[in-house]
Coordinates of C-alpha atoms in Angstrom, one line a residue:
Chain Q
M18 CA 36.4 -104.9 99.1
R19 CA 33.1 -106.1 100.5
F20 CA 33.2 -108.5 103.4
E21 CA 31.3 -111.3 101.7
E22 CA 33.8 -111.3 98.8
R23 CA 36.6 -112.2 101.1
V24 CA 37.3 -115.9 101.3
V25 CA 40.1 -115.5 103.8
P26 CA 40.3 -112.9 106.6
T27 CA 43.5 -110.9 106.4
I28 CA 45.5 -108.9 109.0
K29 CA 47.6 -105.9 108.2
I30 CA 50.8 -105.7 110.2
G31 CA 52.7 -102.6 109.5
D32 CA 53.0 -102.6 105.7
C33 CA 52.7 -106.4 105.4
L34 CA 49.4 -108.2 104.8
L35 CA 49.2 -111.5 106.7
V36 CA 46.9 -114.1 105.0
P37 CA 46.3 -117.1 107.3
I38 CA 44.6 -119.6 105.0
Q39 CA 42.4 -121.7 107.4
I40 CA 40.2 -123.3 104.7
D41 CA 40.6 -126.3 102.5
L42 CA 41.7 -124.7 99.2
D43 CA 39.8 -125.8 96.1
D44 CA 39.8 -124.4 92.6
R45 CA 37.1 -121.9 93.2
T46 CA 38.3 -120.6 96.6
V47 CA 41.9 -120.2 95.4
E48 CA 40.7 -118.1 92.4
Q49 CA 38.6 -116.0 94.7
L50 CA 41.6 -115.7 97.0
Q51 CA 43.6 -114.4 94.1
A52 CA 41.1 -111.7 93.3
Q53 CA 40.7 -110.7 97.0
L54 CA 44.5 -110.4 97.5
L55 CA 45.0 -108.2 94.4
A56 CA 42.2 -105.9 95.6
E57 CA 43.6 -105.7 99.1
I58 CA 47.2 -105.0 97.9
Q59 CA 45.9 -102.0 96.0
E60 CA 43.6 -100.9 98.7
K61 CA 46.0 -101.2 101.6
R62 CA 49.2 -100.4 99.7
V63 CA 51.1 -103.2 101.4
R64 CA 54.8 -104.0 100.7
A65 CA 54.4 -107.7 101.1
I66 CA 51.8 -110.5 101.4
I67 CA 52.5 -113.4 103.7
L68 CA 50.5 -116.6 102.9
D69 CA 50.4 -118.8 106.0
V70 CA 49.4 -122.3 104.7
R71 CA 49.8 -124.2 108.0
M72 CA 46.2 -125.5 107.9
V73 CA 46.3 -126.5 104.2
D74 CA 46.4 -130.3 103.8
V75 CA 46.7 -130.5 100.0
I76 CA 48.4 -128.2 97.5
D77 CA 48.1 -129.7 94.0
S78 CA 49.4 -128.3 90.7
Y79 CA 46.5 -126.0 90.1
I80 CA 46.6 -124.5 93.6
S81 CA 50.3 -124.0 93.4
Y82 CA 50.0 -122.5 89.9
T83 CA 47.4 -120.0 91.1
L84 CA 49.5 -119.1 94.1
S85 CA 52.6 -118.5 92.0
E86 CA 50.5 -116.6 89.5
T87 CA 49.1 -114.4 92.3
A88 CA 52.7 -113.7 93.5
A89 CA 53.7 -112.7 90.0
M90 CA 50.8 -110.3 89.8
A91 CA 51.6 -108.9 93.2
R92 CA 55.2 -108.3 92.1
L93 CA 53.9 -106.2 89.2
M94 CA 52.1 -104.1 91.8
G95 CA 55.3 -103.6 93.8
C96 CA 54.5 -106.2 96.4
Q97 CA 56.5 -109.2 97.5
A98 CA 54.9 -112.6 98.3
V99 CA 56.1 -115.1 101.0
I100 CA 54.6 -118.5 101.7
C101 CA 55.1 -120.0 105.1
G102 CA 54.2 -123.0 107.2
I103 CA 54.0 -125.6 104.5
Q104 CA 53.2 -129.0 106.0
P105 CA 56.0 -131.6 105.7
A106 CA 53.7 -134.0 103.8
V107 CA 52.7 -131.2 101.4
A108 CA 56.3 -130.2 100.9
L109 CA 57.2 -133.8 100.0
T110 CA 54.3 -134.1 97.6
L111 CA 55.2 -130.8 95.8
A112 CA 58.9 -131.8 95.6
Q113 CA 58.0 -135.3 94.2
M114 CA 55.7 -133.7 91.6
G115 CA 58.6 -131.4 90.6
I116 CA 56.6 -128.3 91.4
E117 CA 58.5 -125.1 92.3
L118 CA 56.6 -122.3 93.9
R119 CA 57.8 -119.7 91.4
N120 CA 57.8 -116.0 92.5
L121 CA 57.2 -117.0 96.1
M122 CA 59.7 -116.7 98.9
V123 CA 59.6 -119.6 101.4
A124 CA 59.7 -119.1 105.1
R125 CA 59.4 -121.4 108.1
D126 CA 57.0 -119.4 110.1
L127 CA 55.6 -115.9 110.4
E128 CA 58.6 -114.5 112.2
H129 CA 60.9 -115.8 109.5
A130 CA 58.6 -114.5 106.8
L131 CA 58.6 -111.0 108.4
A132 CA 62.4 -111.1 108.4
L133 CA 62.5 -112.0 104.7
V134 CA 60.5 -109.0 103.4
Chain T
M11 CA 49.8 -200.3 132.8
E12 CA 48.9 -197.8 130.2
K13 CA 49.8 -194.9 132.5
S14 CA 53.4 -196.2 132.9
Q15 CA 53.7 -196.9 129.2
L16 CA 52.9 -193.3 128.6
G17 CA 55.3 -192.3 131.3
I18 CA 58.2 -194.2 129.7
L19 CA 57.4 -192.6 126.3
V20 CA 57.4 -189.1 128.0
E21 CA 60.7 -189.9 129.6
E22 CA 62.1 -190.9 126.2
L23 CA 60.7 -187.8 124.4
G24 CA 61.5 -185.0 126.9
T25 CA 65.0 -183.5 127.3
S26 CA 63.9 -181.1 130.1
D27 CA 61.4 -181.1 132.8
Y28 CA 59.4 -178.4 131.0
E29 CA 59.3 -180.4 127.8
R30 CA 58.4 -183.6 129.6
K31 CA 55.5 -181.8 131.3
L32 CA 54.3 -180.6 127.9
W33 CA 54.5 -184.1 126.3
Q34 CA 52.7 -185.6 129.3
K35 CA 49.9 -183.2 128.9
L36 CA 49.7 -183.6 125.1
L37 CA 49.7 -187.4 125.2
Q38 CA 47.1 -187.6 128.0
E39 CA 44.8 -185.2 126.3
A40 CA 45.2 -186.8 122.9
T41 CA 44.4 -190.3 124.2
S42 CA 41.6 -189.2 126.4
G43 CA 39.0 -190.0 123.7
A44 CA 37.5 -186.5 123.7
E45 CA 35.3 -185.1 120.9
A46 CA 37.2 -183.8 117.9
S47 CA 36.3 -180.2 118.4
E48 CA 37.0 -180.3 122.1
L49 CA 40.3 -182.2 121.5
R50 CA 41.4 -179.3 119.2
E51 CA 40.9 -176.8 122.0
R52 CA 42.7 -178.9 124.6
L53 CA 45.7 -179.8 122.4
R54 CA 46.2 -176.3 121.1
E55 CA 48.2 -175.0 124.0
P56 CA 50.6 -177.9 124.6
L57 CA 51.2 -178.2 120.8
L58 CA 52.0 -174.5 120.5
E59 CA 54.3 -174.6 123.4
L60 CA 56.1 -177.7 122.1
L61 CA 56.5 -176.1 118.6
K62 CA 58.0 -173.0 120.2
E63 CA 60.3 -175.1 122.4
L64 CA 61.5 -177.6 119.8
G65 CA 61.1 -176.0 116.4
E66 CA 59.2 -177.5 113.5
G67 CA 61.9 -180.1 112.5
S68 CA 62.7 -181.6 115.8
F69 CA 59.0 -181.7 116.8
G70 CA 58.2 -183.6 113.6
T71 CA 60.7 -186.2 114.4
K72 CA 59.4 -186.7 117.9
L73 CA 55.8 -186.8 116.6
Q74 CA 56.8 -189.6 114.3
L75 CA 58.2 -191.5 117.3
V76 CA 55.0 -191.0 119.2
S77 CA 52.8 -192.2 116.4
K78 CA 54.9 -195.4 116.1
K79 CA 55.0 -196.2 119.8
L80 CA 51.5 -195.1 120.8
K81 CA 49.0 -196.7 118.5
E82 CA 46.0 -194.8 119.8
F83 CA 47.6 -191.4 119.3
P84 CA 45.4 -189.6 116.6
T85 CA 48.3 -188.3 114.5
V86 CA 46.2 -187.8 111.4
D87 CA 43.6 -185.8 113.3
I88 CA 46.2 -183.6 114.9
L89 CA 48.2 -182.8 111.7
P90 CA 45.9 -180.0 110.4
L91 CA 46.1 -178.3 113.8
V92 CA 49.9 -178.6 113.8
L93 CA 50.1 -177.0 110.4
E94 CA 47.7 -174.2 111.5
L95 CA 49.9 -173.5 114.5
C96 CA 53.0 -173.5 112.5
G97 CA 51.4 -170.8 110.3
E98 CA 50.5 -168.7 113.3
L99 CA 54.0 -169.0 114.7
R100 CA 55.5 -167.9 111.4
Q101 CA 53.2 -164.9 111.2
E102 CA 54.2 -163.9 114.7
K103 CA 57.9 -164.1 113.7
E104 CA 57.3 -162.1 110.6
Q105 CA 55.6 -159.4 112.6
A106 CA 58.4 -159.3 115.1
L107 CA 60.9 -159.1 112.2
Q108 CA 59.0 -156.2 110.7
E109 CA 59.0 -154.3 113.9
F110 CA 62.7 -155.0 114.3
Q111 CA 63.4 -153.8 110.7
Q112 CA 61.5 -150.6 111.4
M113 CA 63.5 -150.0 114.6
L114 CA 66.7 -150.8 112.7
S115 CA 65.9 -148.3 109.9
E116 CA 65.2 -145.6 112.5
L117 CA 68.6 -146.4 114.1
A118 CA 70.4 -146.6 110.8
T119 CA 69.3 -143.1 109.7
P120 CA 69.1 -140.9 112.8
V121 CA 68.3 -137.2 112.6
I122 CA 70.7 -135.4 115.0
R123 CA 70.3 -131.9 116.4
I124 CA 74.0 -131.0 116.1
W125 CA 73.6 -127.3 116.9
T126 CA 70.8 -124.9 117.8
D127 CA 68.4 -125.0 114.9
V128 CA 70.7 -127.2 112.9
L129 CA 69.9 -130.9 112.1
L130 CA 72.4 -133.4 110.8
V131 CA 71.3 -136.4 108.7
P132 CA 74.0 -139.0 108.0
L133 CA 72.7 -141.1 105.1
V134 CA 73.9 -144.7 105.0
G135 CA 73.3 -147.3 102.4
G136 CA 71.1 -147.2 99.3
L137 CA 68.6 -144.5 98.7
D138 CA 66.0 -146.2 96.6
S139 CA 64.2 -148.2 99.2
D140 CA 61.1 -147.8 101.4
R141 CA 63.6 -147.1 104.2
A142 CA 64.9 -144.0 102.4
Q143 CA 61.3 -142.7 101.9
G144 CA 60.6 -143.3 105.6
M145 CA 63.7 -141.5 106.5
V146 CA 62.7 -138.4 104.5
E147 CA 59.3 -138.3 106.1
R148 CA 60.9 -138.4 109.5
L149 CA 63.4 -135.7 108.6
L150 CA 60.7 -133.4 107.3
E151 CA 58.5 -133.9 110.4
R152 CA 61.4 -133.2 112.6
A153 CA 62.6 -130.2 110.6
S154 CA 59.1 -128.8 110.6
S155 CA 58.3 -129.3 114.3
T156 CA 61.7 -128.0 115.5
R157 CA 61.6 -125.1 113.0
A158 CA 65.2 -126.1 112.0
K159 CA 67.0 -123.4 110.1
V160 CA 69.7 -125.6 108.5
V161 CA 69.7 -129.3 107.5
I162 CA 73.1 -130.8 106.9
V163 CA 73.0 -134.0 104.8
D164 CA 76.1 -136.1 105.0
V165 CA 76.2 -138.7 102.2
S166 CA 79.7 -140.1 102.9
G167 CA 77.9 -143.4 103.9
V168 CA 76.2 -143.7 100.5
P169 CA 78.2 -146.1 98.3
M170 CA 76.7 -144.9 94.9
I171 CA 74.4 -142.3 93.6
D172 CA 72.7 -143.1 90.3
T173 CA 70.0 -141.2 88.5
A174 CA 67.3 -142.6 90.9
A175 CA 69.2 -141.8 94.0
G176 CA 70.1 -138.4 92.6
G177 CA 66.5 -137.7 91.9
F178 CA 65.6 -138.8 95.4
L179 CA 68.1 -136.4 96.9
I180 CA 66.9 -133.5 94.8
E181 CA 63.3 -134.2 95.9
M182 CA 64.5 -134.4 99.5
F183 CA 66.4 -131.0 99.2
S184 CA 63.4 -129.3 97.5
A185 CA 61.1 -130.6 100.2
V186 CA 63.4 -129.3 103.0
K187 CA 63.6 -125.9 101.3
L188 CA 59.8 -125.7 101.0
L189 CA 59.8 -125.8 104.8
G190 CA 62.0 -122.7 104.8
A191 CA 65.2 -124.4 105.9
D192 CA 68.5 -124.3 104.1
V193 CA 70.4 -127.4 103.0
I194 CA 74.1 -128.1 103.2
L195 CA 75.3 -131.2 101.4
T196 CA 78.6 -132.8 102.4
G197 CA 80.5 -136.1 102.1
L198 CA 80.5 -136.5 98.3
K199 CA 83.3 -138.8 97.4
P200 CA 85.4 -138.4 94.2
E201 CA 83.8 -141.3 92.4
V202 CA 80.3 -140.1 93.4
A203 CA 81.1 -136.6 92.2
H204 CA 82.4 -138.0 89.0
T205 CA 79.2 -140.1 88.3
L206 CA 77.0 -137.2 89.3
V207 CA 78.5 -134.8 86.8
K208 CA 78.4 -137.5 84.1
L209 CA 74.7 -137.9 84.9
G210 CA 74.1 -134.1 84.7
I211 CA 73.2 -133.7 88.4
D212 CA 74.9 -130.7 89.9
F213 CA 72.8 -130.0 93.1
Q214 CA 72.9 -126.3 92.3
M215 CA 70.0 -125.7 94.8
V216 CA 72.1 -126.5 97.9
V217 CA 75.3 -125.3 99.5
I218 CA 78.0 -127.9 99.4
A219 CA 80.6 -128.2 102.1
R220 CA 83.9 -130.2 101.8
D221 CA 83.5 -132.0 105.2
L222 CA 81.3 -132.0 108.2
E223 CA 83.4 -129.4 110.0
D224 CA 83.1 -127.1 107.0
A225 CA 79.4 -127.8 106.9
L226 CA 78.9 -126.9 110.5
R227 CA 80.9 -123.7 110.1
R228 CA 78.8 -122.6 107.2
A229 CA 75.6 -123.5 109.1
I230 CA 76.6 -121.3 112.0
A231 CA 77.5 -118.5 109.6
M232 CA 74.0 -118.8 108.1
L233 CA 72.4 -118.6 111.6
E234 CA 74.5 -115.5 112.4
E235 CA 73.5 -113.9 109.1
E236 CA 69.8 -114.5 109.8
K237 CA 70.2 -113.1 113.3
R238 CA 71.7 -109.9 111.9
Q239 CA 68.8 -109.6 109.4
Q240 CA 66.3 -110.0 112.2
Q241 CA 68.0 -107.4 114.4
K242 CA 67.9 -105.0 111.5
I243 CA 64.2 -105.7 111.0
A244 CA 63.5 -105.3 114.7
R245 CA 65.1 -101.9 114.6
V246 CA 63.1 -100.9 111.5
W247 CA 59.9 -102.2 113.1
G248 CA 60.7 -100.6 116.4
G249 CA 61.2 -97.3 114.6
G250 CA 57.9 -97.8 112.8
F251 CA 55.9 -98.3 116.0
L252 CA 57.6 -95.4 117.8
G253 CA 56.6 -93.1 115.0
E254 CA 53.0 -94.1 115.2
G255 CA 50.6 -91.7 113.7
E256 CA 53.1 -90.9 110.9
E257 CA 52.5 -92.2 107.4
S258 CA 53.4 -95.9 107.7
D259 CA 54.8 -95.9 104.1
E260 CA 57.8 -93.9 105.4
V261 CA 59.1 -97.0 107.3
Chain E
M17 CA 44.7 -159.7 89.8
E18 CA 46.8 -158.3 87.0
G19 CA 45.7 -160.9 84.5
E20 CA 42.1 -160.5 85.3
R21 CA 42.3 -156.8 84.6
D22 CA 44.1 -157.3 81.3
K23 CA 41.4 -159.7 80.2
R24 CA 38.6 -157.2 80.9
G25 CA 40.6 -154.3 79.6
L26 CA 41.0 -150.9 81.1
M27 CA 37.9 -149.6 79.5
D28 CA 35.6 -152.1 81.2
I29 CA 35.9 -151.6 84.9
Q30 CA 33.0 -152.4 87.2
E31 CA 31.9 -149.6 89.6
E32 CA 30.5 -152.0 92.1
D33 CA 34.0 -153.4 92.8
F34 CA 35.0 -150.2 94.4
D35 CA 34.8 -148.8 97.9
V36 CA 34.2 -145.2 96.8
V37 CA 32.7 -143.9 93.6
V38 CA 32.6 -140.1 93.0
R39 CA 30.9 -138.6 90.0
I40 CA 32.7 -135.6 88.7
S41 CA 30.5 -133.0 87.0
R42 CA 31.1 -129.8 89.1
E43 CA 34.2 -128.0 90.3
D44 CA 33.2 -128.9 93.9
D45 CA 33.4 -132.6 93.1
I46 CA 37.2 -132.3 92.8
A47 CA 37.5 -131.5 96.5
I48 CA 35.0 -134.3 97.4
A49 CA 37.0 -136.9 95.5
R50 CA 40.2 -135.7 97.2
Q51 CA 38.6 -135.9 100.6
M52 CA 37.3 -139.4 100.0
A53 CA 40.7 -140.6 98.8
K54 CA 42.3 -139.1 101.9
Q55 CA 39.9 -140.9 104.2
L56 CA 40.4 -144.2 102.5
A57 CA 44.2 -144.0 102.5
Q58 CA 44.1 -143.1 106.2
E59 CA 41.9 -146.1 107.0
A60 CA 44.4 -148.3 105.1
G61 CA 47.2 -147.1 107.4
F62 CA 49.3 -145.1 105.0
S63 CA 51.8 -142.6 106.3
L64 CA 50.6 -139.0 106.4
A65 CA 53.0 -138.2 103.5
D66 CA 51.6 -141.0 101.4
V67 CA 48.0 -140.0 102.3
T68 CA 48.8 -136.5 101.0
K69 CA 50.3 -137.9 97.8
I70 CA 47.3 -140.0 97.1
A71 CA 44.9 -137.2 97.8
T72 CA 46.9 -134.9 95.6
A73 CA 47.0 -137.4 92.7
V74 CA 43.2 -137.8 93.0
S75 CA 42.8 -134.1 92.9
E76 CA 44.8 -133.9 89.7
L77 CA 42.9 -136.8 88.0
A78 CA 39.5 -135.3 89.0
R79 CA 40.5 -131.9 87.7
N80 CA 41.6 -133.4 84.4
I81 CA 38.1 -135.0 84.0
Y82 CA 36.4 -131.8 84.9
R83 CA 38.5 -129.7 82.6
Y84 CA 38.8 -131.9 79.5
A85 CA 35.7 -134.2 79.6
Q86 CA 33.4 -132.2 81.9
T87 CA 32.0 -135.4 83.4
G88 CA 33.4 -138.7 84.5
V89 CA 34.0 -140.9 87.5
I90 CA 36.7 -141.4 90.1
M91 CA 36.7 -144.8 91.7
I92 CA 38.8 -145.8 94.7
R93 CA 39.4 -149.1 96.5
K94 CA 41.6 -150.7 99.0
Q95 CA 43.2 -154.0 97.9
Y96 CA 44.8 -156.5 100.2
Q97 CA 47.4 -158.7 98.5
E98 CA 48.8 -161.9 100.0
T99 CA 51.1 -160.1 102.4
N100 CA 49.5 -157.6 104.8
N101 CA 50.6 -154.7 102.7
P102 CA 47.5 -153.0 101.4
T103 CA 47.3 -151.0 98.1
V104 CA 45.1 -148.1 97.2
Q105 CA 43.9 -148.2 93.7
V106 CA 42.4 -145.1 92.0
V107 CA 40.6 -145.3 88.6
A108 CA 39.6 -142.3 86.7
V109 CA 37.2 -142.8 83.8
D110 CA 35.6 -140.3 81.4
R111 CA 33.9 -140.4 78.0
G112 CA 35.5 -137.2 76.9
P113 CA 37.4 -136.3 73.7
G114 CA 40.3 -138.7 74.5
I115 CA 44.0 -138.0 74.2
E116 CA 45.6 -138.1 70.8
D117 CA 49.2 -138.4 71.8
L118 CA 49.7 -140.1 75.2
D119 CA 53.4 -139.7 75.3
L120 CA 53.1 -136.0 74.7
A121 CA 50.3 -135.7 77.4
L122 CA 52.6 -137.4 79.9
R123 CA 55.5 -135.1 79.2
R124 CA 56.2 -132.6 81.9
G125 CA 55.2 -129.1 81.0
Y126 CA 52.9 -130.1 78.2
T127 CA 49.4 -128.7 78.4
T128 CA 46.5 -127.7 76.2
H129 CA 44.9 -125.7 79.0
E130 CA 45.8 -122.0 79.5
R131 CA 45.8 -122.1 83.3
S132 CA 48.1 -125.0 84.0
L133 CA 51.7 -126.1 84.6
G134 CA 51.3 -129.2 82.5
I135 CA 52.3 -131.1 85.5
G136 CA 49.1 -133.0 86.3
L137 CA 49.5 -136.4 84.6
S138 CA 53.3 -136.5 84.9
G139 CA 53.0 -135.5 88.6
V140 CA 50.4 -138.2 89.2
K141 CA 52.8 -140.7 87.7
R142 CA 55.6 -139.6 90.0
L143 CA 53.5 -139.6 93.1
M144 CA 52.1 -143.2 92.6
D145 CA 53.8 -146.6 92.4
S146 CA 52.1 -147.7 89.2
F147 CA 50.4 -145.8 86.4
E148 CA 48.4 -147.1 83.5
I149 CA 46.5 -145.1 80.9
A150 CA 44.3 -146.0 78.0
S151 CA 42.7 -143.4 75.7
K152 CA 40.8 -143.4 72.4
V153 CA 40.0 -140.2 70.5
G154 CA 36.2 -139.7 70.6
V155 CA 35.7 -142.5 73.1
G156 CA 37.3 -141.5 76.4
T157 CA 40.2 -141.9 78.8
T158 CA 40.9 -144.3 81.6
V159 CA 43.7 -143.9 84.1
V160 CA 44.5 -146.5 86.7
V161 CA 47.0 -145.7 89.5
E162 CA 48.1 -147.6 92.6
K163 CA 50.1 -146.9 95.6
R164 CA 51.1 -149.7 98.1
R165 CA 51.7 -149.1 101.8
R166 CA 55.3 -149.0 102.6
K167 CA 56.8 -151.5 105.0
F168 CA 58.4 -148.8 107.1

């Protein structure tokens, strides 16, 4: 994958791909992120992707839908997906809207995420 | 002559030295013949202090007495100021009350670190108020900042759980789980359990313990389990790093 | 306040009465509207959780405009009622196709879009304290939502 197509820099640790999302997610970037991650899963043959969303202030229904969708696609490629570091206010908002992050495992932090996969 | 008349009135009005001093000041200023705008400024402080000291009712009675005995006292001019000050005092009181309520709500729903990585929230009272929302926000902040692994929610102090309160609890549990912590629910009384099932709420998403002791035991078991998992991972990872240069897919 | 709005009707809201007006016509405008809402709610002293809820609700409303009507307006204002408990009001107006069956549109899981959970409108309703919607096929849709600042 060409550098300019990557919206989020990723780090490969062992056979896990760490994805620290440091940008404000909007509709376009979350779609680009999906494409990027699928390409990287294939290229790097990772066993799991770990989405770190500590810096993300808003996760609305479309962003959560796209993340769940990405996880489902990853699963079909033999790769697990974990989300970690959800902010308390974001967690409360998702819960109140009744959104479940389907196909994604939830972890407290990176350490917990690595233990889950 | 006038001075002593004023003095007699002050004696009659005041029940303490402090109050007499205030009346003295008020009456002197009020009858000094100052300009209306300046009078306002000068009367403000003694009036406010007297209102605080006596309360609105008792101050009113005494003001009546003053206006009867002291003909030159500008009662009508002073009244708007008195009303204004009453309003200010009430606002002050309301604010103090609000702060007190806030403190009370924090005291009423503490978040207790009962064990390493385990938080306990004993819920008390109704669950459909602003207070309950504030409590959830505090719990989530705390769970997130301390990276709590298990949150025990004790609802034995909640008198009734209806659909709204049930929905509130489900939201709270989902939010805690989104932080990556597990939830153990305890303290459901027979009548509450009865209502919940009738309402179709079963709390499948959480572990339920029969009492606080059971909840703590389960929480500790969960911690142990996670530690075992982590040790296993550490071994696998250690092996992986030792065998550097080999195909990493072997790990 | 309430009566005044009823008289004028939901379809006749004046832009100049609002603190922030964001025109939605591109995908980027969704993020802009969200950012503005967040800032306003922060200024009004809302808790971080409530700021996030308001920002998320605005995000959903803006996306609905972009998706179904292509263009429209998000208007946001702070309102101070008699007690010192401010309210944030968000109004979303479009001149899009309108919604045929409002009850259906508000139902959780209902969607006409292929990439959606159908949670948008019902989610907004859950996040906010009050929710009003008016829609006419061929004329457009107006959504008015409010959230008041909690006492504690």
